[in-house]
């Protein structure tokens, strides 16, 4: 059929029929135009909906970025109202599936891209809570709340240049000179000072019943509430946090010490029990072993060579109300053996580092007995065992350095590395406790343990401990 505007009837055609045809053609074209206009309106609505969706996505991203900066932007303006027009779009109309897909996609939560970097949050080196932007002081590269970096005596802010730090906190130099960390008085004229921890205290606290930690030897400050074990020993809260409390709990450390001996080419071939015990059980075992302690030292572990019944801590206590330990369980067993060692006993409730050092010392006694080093001079044997214990503590010192390096490395990673395992990280107190234990060995003034350590330590300066033992055995043969 030709164009409507060019339609002209021929003379032979009936005018009435032509008029009828023309009316039908006009009606068809009018209906076609109306349908086209309806489709055009629908296309326009879809286009405006698409624009609104894009605006919504951009607004969602703006809101998320603003939330990270703690600034909420105003809501986006509403989309412009739909207007009808008679222009016919060249785009194909959207079907129902396309419209549902657009609406479904627009309802999804907008997430940041993988390349987006979230700025790190500053944490206070004192309270470990977040610091608001601009509200911190820098202390040796670590941000602090100004109120957290304050004097432990007068509680006023202190400057980096005018402060003294120890295991109990930070102080003005003037306050530190006359501040007793036990009674928290600032009027002290004469004082005593711990040789390692360097904490100053009134001399009267050594005899007035102030509790002393059995592990680190620090006195109890007022208001801190040391924990008393069932056998009467006191522990500070820092030592308590890593204390090994029963025989089952110490076994991983047992395996670690055996592996340490293996790496020194000094493998302990025989198996024997390692038991944690209370002070009374350790003293009883020492008596039955017929060990004459003439050296004035406190017994914290023993390597047994005689058969006897030992009461060990099978289930350690747990912290109950008012910081009281409850629930300790013990059981008795007979220790027997066909060789020179029947068991190793160690006091329960000591921090892991001190327990490990004592175990390394007693395991060295076991190694000497099992490998023919019998009847050694007492000074020589105890010196060898002290050197081995010191070597194990040295290995833990390097472990703290490795853990600190790993912690620094992980902190410099992007947010994806924030969930890295914290296994192996050390508290500041544990790092100091390693040094304390080593210092106790190095500065021991006793004729057996102290002198023995220094003599044997000098012997192994130019060789290793295994070669030194071989030379001792060769000379005795």
Coordinates of C-alpha atoms in Angstrom, one line a residue:
X1 CA 0.0 0.0 0.0
X2 CA 1.4 3.5 -0.9
X3 CA 1.8 6.5 1.2
X4 CA -1.5 7.9 2.5
X5 CA -0.7 11.5 1.4
X6 CA -0.2 10.3 -2.2
X7 CA -3.4 8.2 -2.4
X8 CA -5.7 9.3 -5.3
X9 CA -8.8 7.3 -6.6
X10 CA -9.0 6.4 -10.3
X11 CA -11.9 7.6 -12.4
X12 CA -13.3 4.1 -12.8
X13 CA -13.6 3.5 -9.1
X14 CA -16.8 4.1 -7.1
X15 CA -16.5 7.3 -5.0
X16 CA -18.4 5.8 -2.1
X17 CA -16.1 2.8 -2.0
X18 CA -13.0 5.0 -2.2
X19 CA -14.2 7.1 0.7
X20 CA -14.8 3.9 2.7
X21 CA -11.3 2.8 2.0
X22 CA -9.9 6.2 2.9
X23 CA -11.7 6.2 6.2
X24 CA -10.3 2.7 7.0
X25 CA -6.8 3.8 6.1
X26 CA -7.0 6.9 8.3
X27 CA -8.3 4.8 11.2
X28 CA -5.4 2.3 10.8
X29 CA -2.8 5.1 10.7
X30 CA -4.3 6.9 13.7
X31 CA -4.3 3.6 15.7
X32 CA -0.7 3.0 14.6
X33 CA 0.4 6.5 15.7
X34 CA -1.3 6.1 19.1
X35 CA 0.4 2.7 19.7
X36 CA 3.8 4.3 18.7
X37 CA 3.2 7.1 21.1
X38 CA 2.4 4.7 23.9
X39 CA 5.5 2.7 23.3
X40 CA 7.6 5.9 23.2
X41 CA 6.2 6.9 26.6
X42 CA 7.1 3.5 28.0
X43 CA 10.6 3.7 26.6
X44 CA 11.0 7.2 28.1
X45 CA 9.9 5.9 31.5
X46 CA 12.4 3.1 31.3
X47 CA 15.2 5.5 30.4
X48 CA 14.3 7.8 33.4
X49 CA 14.2 4.7 35.7
X50 CA 17.6 3.7 34.5
X51 CA 18.9 7.3 35.2
X52 CA 17.4 7.1 38.7
X53 CA 19.0 3.7 39.4
X54 CA 22.5 5.1 38.4
X55 CA 21.9 8.1 40.6
X56 CA 21.0 5.7 43.5
X57 CA 24.2 3.7 43.0
X58 CA 26.3 6.8 43.0
X59 CA 24.6 8.1 46.1
X60 CA 25.1 4.8 47.9
X61 CA 28.9 5.0 47.2
X62 CA 29.0 8.6 48.4
X63 CA 27.2 7.6 51.6
X64 CA 29.5 4.7 52.3
X65 CA 32.7 6.8 51.7
X66 CA 31.2 9.5 53.9
X67 CA 30.5 7.0 56.7
X68 CA 34.1 6.0 56.7
X69 CA 35.0 9.6 57.2
X70 CA 32.3 10.0 59.8
X71 CA 30.5 12.6 57.6
X72 CA 26.9 11.9 56.3
X73 CA 26.1 13.7 53.1
X74 CA 22.6 15.1 52.4
X75 CA 20.2 12.7 50.6
X76 CA 20.3 12.9 46.8
X77 CA 17.6 15.0 45.1
X78 CA 14.6 13.0 43.8
X79 CA 14.5 12.1 40.1
X80 CA 12.7 14.6 37.8
X81 CA 9.0 13.9 37.2
X82 CA 8.1 12.0 34.1
X83 CA 6.9 14.2 31.2
X84 CA 4.9 12.9 28.2
X85 CA 6.0 13.9 24.7
X86 CA 5.3 12.9 21.2
X87 CA 8.8 12.1 20.1
X88 CA 9.3 8.5 19.1
X89 CA 12.6 6.9 20.5
X90 CA 14.7 4.7 18.2
X91 CA 15.4 2.3 21.2
X92 CA 13.5 -0.9 21.5
X93 CA 11.0 -1.1 24.3
X94 CA 12.0 -3.0 27.5
X95 CA 10.1 -6.2 28.2
X96 CA 9.0 -7.3 31.8
X97 CA 12.1 -9.4 32.4
X98 CA 14.4 -6.4 31.7
X99 CA 12.5 -4.2 34.1
X100 CA 12.6 -6.8 36.9
X101 CA 16.3 -7.3 36.4
X102 CA 16.9 -3.5 36.7
X103 CA 14.8 -3.3 39.9
X104 CA 16.5 -6.3 41.4
X105 CA 20.1 -5.0 40.6
X106 CA 19.2 -1.6 42.1
X107 CA 18.1 -3.2 45.4
X108 CA 21.5 -4.9 46.0
X109 CA 23.8 -3.4 48.6
X110 CA 26.7 -1.5 47.1
X111 CA 30.1 -2.8 48.3
X112 CA 33.5 -1.0 48.1
X113 CA 35.8 -2.2 45.4
X114 CA 38.8 -4.5 46.2
X115 CA 41.2 -1.7 45.3
X116 CA 39.6 0.7 47.8
X117 CA 42.0 1.4 50.7
X118 CA 40.4 2.0 54.1
X119 CA 42.6 4.3 56.2
X120 CA 44.0 2.7 59.4
X121 CA 42.7 3.7 62.8
X122 CA 45.0 4.9 65.5
X123 CA 44.9 3.0 68.8
X124 CA 46.2 4.4 72.1
X125 CA 49.3 2.8 73.4
X126 CA 47.9 3.1 76.9
X127 CA 44.2 2.1 76.9
X128 CA 44.3 0.5 73.5
X129 CA 41.1 2.3 72.4
X130 CA 40.7 4.3 69.2
X131 CA 42.0 7.8 69.0
X132 CA 40.0 10.5 67.2
X133 CA 41.8 12.3 64.5
X134 CA 44.0 15.0 65.9
X135 CA 43.5 14.0 69.5
X136 CA 46.8 12.2 70.3
X137 CA 50.4 12.7 71.4
X138 CA 53.2 10.8 69.8
X139 CA 55.5 8.8 72.2
X140 CA 58.4 7.2 70.4
X141 CA 56.2 6.6 67.3
X142 CA 53.2 5.3 69.3
X143 CA 50.0 7.5 69.5
X144 CA 48.5 8.0 73.0
X145 CA 45.5 9.8 74.4
X146 CA 47.0 12.8 76.3
X147 CA 45.2 11.8 79.5
X148 CA 46.6 8.2 79.2
X149 CA 50.2 9.4 79.1
X150 CA 50.1 10.7 82.7
X151 CA 52.2 10.3 85.9
X152 CA 51.4 7.2 87.9
X153 CA 52.0 9.1 91.1
X154 CA 50.3 12.5 90.7
X155 CA 48.2 11.6 87.6
X156 CA 49.0 14.8 85.8
X157 CA 50.2 14.8 82.1
X158 CA 53.9 14.2 81.6
X159 CA 56.2 15.1 78.8
X160 CA 58.4 12.7 76.8
X161 CA 61.5 14.5 77.9
X162 CA 60.7 14.5 81.6
X163 CA 59.5 11.0 82.5
X164 CA 60.8 7.7 83.9
X165 CA 59.2 4.3 83.0
X166 CA 59.3 1.0 84.8
X167 CA 57.0 -2.1 84.9
X168 CA 54.5 -0.2 87.0
X169 CA 54.0 2.8 84.8
X170 CA 55.3 6.2 83.9
X171 CA 56.2 9.0 86.3
X172 CA 57.6 12.5 86.5
X173 CA 61.2 12.3 87.5
X174 CA 60.5 14.3 90.6
X175 CA 57.6 12.1 91.6
X176 CA 59.5 8.9 90.8
X177 CA 62.3 9.9 93.2
X178 CA 60.0 9.9 96.2
X179 CA 57.2 7.6 95.1
X180 CA 56.6 4.1 96.7
X181 CA 55.0 1.8 94.2
X182 CA 53.6 -0.4 97.0
X183 CA 51.7 2.1 99.2
X184 CA 51.6 4.8 96.5
X185 CA 52.9 7.5 98.9
X186 CA 55.0 10.3 97.6
X187 CA 56.8 11.3 100.8
X188 CA 59.5 8.6 100.8
X189 CA 62.9 9.8 101.8
X190 CA 64.7 6.4 102.1
X191 CA 63.9 3.6 99.8
X192 CA 64.9 0.1 98.6
X193 CA 65.0 -0.8 94.9
X194 CA 64.6 -4.1 93.2
X195 CA 67.9 -5.0 91.5
X196 CA 66.2 -5.9 88.2
X197 CA 62.7 -4.3 88.1
X198 CA 64.1 -1.1 89.7
X199 CA 60.9 -0.4 91.5
X200 CA 61.3 1.8 94.6
X201 CA 59.5 1.0 97.8
X202 CA 59.5 1.8 101.5
X203 CA 62.0 -0.5 103.4
X204 CA 59.2 -1.4 105.8
X205 CA 57.3 -3.4 103.2
X206 CA 59.9 -6.1 103.3
X207 CA 58.8 -7.0 106.8
X208 CA 55.2 -5.7 107.2
X209 CA 53.6 -8.7 105.5
X210 CA 53.3 -7.3 102.0
X211 CA 52.9 -10.2 99.6
X212 CA 55.7 -11.1 97.2
X213 CA 55.2 -12.9 93.9
X214 CA 56.8 -16.3 94.1
X215 CA 57.8 -16.1 90.4
X216 CA 59.0 -12.5 89.6
X217 CA 59.7 -11.5 93.2
X218 CA 57.9 -8.2 93.0
X219 CA 56.0 -6.8 95.9
X220 CA 52.2 -6.4 95.8
X221 CA 51.0 -2.8 95.2
X222 CA 48.0 -1.8 97.3
X223 CA 44.8 -2.6 95.5
X224 CA 46.1 -5.1 92.9
X225 CA 45.2 -8.3 94.8
X226 CA 47.8 -11.0 94.1
X227 CA 46.4 -14.5 93.8
X228 CA 47.2 -17.2 96.4
X229 CA 47.7 -20.8 95.3
X230 CA 46.5 -23.7 97.3
X231 CA 49.9 -24.4 98.8
X232 CA 50.3 -20.8 100.1
X233 CA 52.4 -19.2 97.3
X234 CA 51.4 -15.8 95.9
X235 CA 51.4 -14.9 92.3
X236 CA 51.1 -11.4 90.7
X237 CA 48.4 -11.1 88.0
X238 CA 51.0 -10.8 85.2
X239 CA 52.6 -14.1 86.1
X240 CA 49.2 -15.7 86.7
X241 CA 48.2 -14.8 83.1
X242 CA 50.6 -17.3 81.6
X243 CA 50.8 -19.8 84.5
X244 CA 50.9 -23.6 83.7
X245 CA 48.4 -25.1 86.1
X246 CA 48.4 -28.9 85.8
X247 CA 50.1 -31.9 84.4
X248 CA 48.2 -32.1 81.2
X249 CA 48.8 -28.4 80.4
X250 CA 52.6 -28.8 80.7
X251 CA 52.9 -31.6 78.2
X252 CA 53.3 -29.4 75.1
X253 CA 56.1 -27.6 76.8
X254 CA 57.6 -31.0 77.7
X255 CA 57.7 -32.0 74.0
X256 CA 59.2 -28.6 73.1
X257 CA 62.1 -29.0 75.5
X258 CA 62.8 -32.5 74.2
X259 CA 62.9 -31.1 70.7
X260 CA 65.3 -28.4 71.9
X261 CA 67.7 -31.1 73.2
X262 CA 67.4 -33.0 70.0
X263 CA 68.4 -29.9 68.0
X264 CA 71.5 -29.6 70.3
X265 CA 72.5 -33.2 69.2
X266 CA 71.6 -34.2 72.8
X267 CA 68.5 -36.3 72.3
X268 CA 66.9 -37.7 75.5
X269 CA 66.2 -41.2 74.4
X270 CA 64.2 -42.5 77.4
X271 CA 60.6 -41.7 78.2
X272 CA 59.5 -40.8 81.8
X273 CA 56.7 -38.8 83.3
X274 CA 56.7 -35.0 83.9
X275 CA 54.4 -34.1 86.7
X276 CA 53.3 -30.7 88.2
X277 CA 53.0 -30.8 91.9
X278 CA 52.2 -28.6 94.9
X279 CA 55.0 -27.3 97.2
X280 CA 54.3 -30.0 99.9
X281 CA 54.5 -32.8 97.4
X282 CA 57.8 -31.5 96.0
X283 CA 59.4 -31.2 99.5
X284 CA 58.3 -34.7 100.3
X285 CA 59.8 -36.1 97.1
X286 CA 63.0 -34.3 97.9
X287 CA 63.2 -35.9 101.3
X288 CA 62.5 -39.4 100.0
X289 CA 65.2 -38.8 97.3
X290 CA 67.6 -38.0 100.2
X291 CA 68.7 -34.8 98.6
X292 CA 70.5 -32.6 101.2
X293 CA 69.8 -29.0 100.2
X294 CA 72.7 -27.1 101.8
X295 CA 72.8 -24.3 99.2
X296 CA 70.0 -22.1 100.6
X297 CA 68.0 -22.2 97.3
X298 CA 64.2 -22.7 97.0
X299 CA 63.4 -26.0 95.3
X300 CA 61.2 -25.5 92.3
X301 CA 61.9 -28.8 90.4
X302 CA 63.6 -32.1 90.9
X303 CA 64.7 -35.0 88.7
X304 CA 63.8 -38.3 90.6
X305 CA 65.9 -41.5 90.4
X306 CA 64.0 -43.4 93.1
X307 CA 60.7 -45.2 93.1
X308 CA 58.0 -43.4 95.2
X309 CA 54.4 -42.3 95.3
X310 CA 53.9 -38.8 94.0
X311 CA 50.7 -36.6 94.3
X312 CA 50.4 -34.5 91.2
X313 CA 48.0 -31.8 90.1
X314 CA 45.7 -33.6 87.7
X315 CA 43.4 -30.6 87.2
X316 CA 44.4 -27.1 87.8
X317 CA 42.3 -24.5 89.7
X318 CA 40.2 -21.9 88.0
X319 CA 39.5 -18.3 89.0
X320 CA 36.4 -18.0 91.1
X321 CA 34.6 -15.1 92.8
X322 CA 36.8 -12.4 94.4
X323 CA 39.8 -13.7 92.5
X324 CA 40.0 -16.8 94.6
X325 CA 41.3 -20.0 92.9
X326 CA 38.9 -23.0 93.2
X327 CA 38.6 -26.5 91.9
X328 CA 42.2 -27.9 92.2
X329 CA 42.3 -31.7 91.9
X330 CA 45.2 -34.0 92.7
X331 CA 45.9 -37.7 92.3
X332 CA 48.6 -40.0 93.5
X333 CA 50.7 -42.4 91.4
X334 CA 53.7 -44.5 91.8
X335 CA 56.7 -43.6 89.6
X336 CA 58.9 -46.5 88.7
X337 CA 61.5 -47.1 86.0
X338 CA 64.1 -49.6 84.8
X339 CA 66.7 -46.9 84.2
X340 CA 68.3 -43.9 86.1
X341 CA 65.3 -41.5 85.9
X342 CA 61.8 -42.2 87.3
X343 CA 60.2 -38.7 86.8
X344 CA 60.7 -35.0 86.8
X345 CA 58.6 -32.9 89.2
X346 CA 58.0 -29.1 88.9
X347 CA 55.9 -26.8 91.0
X348 CA 52.5 -26.0 89.4
X349 CA 51.3 -22.4 88.9
X350 CA 54.5 -20.9 87.5
X351 CA 54.5 -18.8 84.3
X352 CA 55.4 -20.7 81.1
X353 CA 58.9 -19.1 80.8
X354 CA 59.9 -20.0 84.3
X355 CA 58.4 -23.5 84.0
X356 CA 60.3 -24.1 80.8
X357 CA 63.6 -22.9 82.3
X358 CA 63.2 -25.3 85.3
X359 CA 62.2 -28.1 83.0
X360 CA 65.3 -27.6 80.8
X361 CA 67.5 -27.6 83.9
X362 CA 66.0 -30.8 85.3
X363 CA 66.0 -32.5 81.8
X364 CA 69.7 -31.8 81.7
X365 CA 70.1 -33.7 85.0
X366 CA 68.2 -36.6 83.3
X367 CA 70.4 -36.5 80.2
X368 CA 73.6 -36.7 82.3
X369 CA 72.3 -39.7 84.3
X370 CA 71.1 -41.5 81.2
X371 CA 74.3 -41.0 79.3
X372 CA 76.9 -42.1 81.9
X373 CA 77.8 -38.8 83.5
X374 CA 77.4 -40.1 87.1
X375 CA 79.1 -38.8 90.2
X376 CA 80.1 -35.5 88.6
X377 CA 81.3 -32.7 90.8
X378 CA 78.2 -31.0 92.2
X379 CA 79.4 -27.5 91.1
X380 CA 80.1 -28.9 87.6
X381 CA 76.8 -30.7 87.2
X382 CA 74.6 -27.8 88.5
X383 CA 76.7 -25.4 86.3
X384 CA 76.0 -27.6 83.2
X385 CA 72.2 -27.6 84.0
X386 CA 72.2 -23.9 84.5
X387 CA 73.9 -23.3 81.2
X388 CA 71.3 -25.4 79.4
X389 CA 68.5 -23.6 81.1
X390 CA 70.0 -20.2 80.1
X391 CA 70.4 -21.4 76.5
X392 CA 66.7 -22.3 76.4
X393 CA 65.8 -18.8 77.7
X394 CA 68.1 -17.3 75.1
X395 CA 66.1 -19.2 72.4
X396 CA 62.9 -17.6 73.9
X397 CA 64.5 -14.2 73.7
X398 CA 65.0 -14.6 70.0
X399 CA 61.4 -15.9 69.8
X400 CA 60.2 -12.5 71.2
X401 CA 62.2 -10.6 68.6
X402 CA 60.8 -12.8 65.8
X403 CA 57.2 -12.3 67.1
X404 CA 57.7 -8.6 67.3
X405 CA 59.0 -8.5 63.7
X406 CA 56.0 -10.6 62.6
X407 CA 53.6 -8.3 64.4
X408 CA 55.2 -5.3 62.7
X409 CA 55.1 -6.9 59.3
X410 CA 51.4 -7.8 59.8
X411 CA 50.5 -4.3 60.9
X412 CA 52.0 -2.9 57.7
X413 CA 49.9 -5.2 55.6
X414 CA 46.6 -4.0 53.9
X415 CA 43.3 -4.8 55.8
X416 CA 43.2 -8.3 54.3
X417 CA 46.1 -9.3 56.6
X418 CA 44.4 -8.0 59.8
X419 CA 43.2 -11.4 60.7
X420 CA 46.6 -13.0 60.8
X421 CA 47.1 -15.3 63.7
X422 CA 48.5 -13.8 66.9
X423 CA 50.1 -17.0 68.0
X424 CA 53.6 -16.4 69.3
X425 CA 53.1 -12.7 70.2
X426 CA 54.5 -11.8 73.6
X427 CA 53.3 -9.2 76.2
X428 CA 55.7 -6.6 77.3
X429 CA 55.8 -8.2 80.7
X430 CA 56.8 -11.6 79.2
X431 CA 59.6 -10.0 77.3
X432 CA 60.9 -8.5 80.6
X433 CA 60.3 -11.8 82.4
X434 CA 62.7 -13.6 80.0
X435 CA 65.4 -11.1 80.9
X436 CA 64.6 -11.4 84.6
X437 CA 65.1 -15.2 84.5
X438 CA 68.4 -14.9 82.6
X439 CA 69.5 -12.2 85.0
X440 CA 68.8 -14.4 88.0
X441 CA 71.1 -17.1 86.6
X442 CA 73.8 -14.7 85.6
X443 CA 73.9 -12.8 88.9
X444 CA 73.4 -15.8 91.2
X445 CA 76.1 -15.5 94.0
X446 CA 75.7 -19.0 95.4
X447 CA 78.8 -21.2 95.5
X448 CA 77.2 -24.0 93.5
X449 CA 74.7 -22.6 91.1
X450 CA 76.2 -19.2 90.5
X451 CA 79.9 -20.2 90.3
X452 CA 79.0 -23.4 88.5
X453 CA 77.2 -21.5 85.8
X454 CA 80.1 -19.0 85.3
X455 CA 82.7 -21.8 85.1
X456 CA 80.8 -24.0 82.6
X457 CA 79.6 -20.9 80.6
X458 CA 83.3 -20.0 80.2
X459 CA 84.1 -23.6 79.1
X460 CA 81.5 -23.5 76.3
X461 CA 82.6 -20.1 75.0
X462 CA 84.8 -21.5 72.2
X463 CA 82.8 -24.7 71.7
X464 CA 79.3 -26.1 72.1
X465 CA 77.8 -27.8 75.2
X466 CA 77.8 -31.3 73.5
X467 CA 81.5 -31.1 72.7
X468 CA 82.3 -29.8 76.2
X469 CA 80.4 -32.9 77.7
X470 CA 82.4 -35.2 75.4
X471 CA 85.6 -33.7 76.6
X472 CA 84.6 -34.1 80.2
X473 CA 83.7 -37.7 79.6
X474 CA 87.0 -38.3 77.8
X475 CA 89.0 -36.9 80.7
X476 CA 87.2 -38.9 83.2
X477 CA 87.8 -42.1 81.2

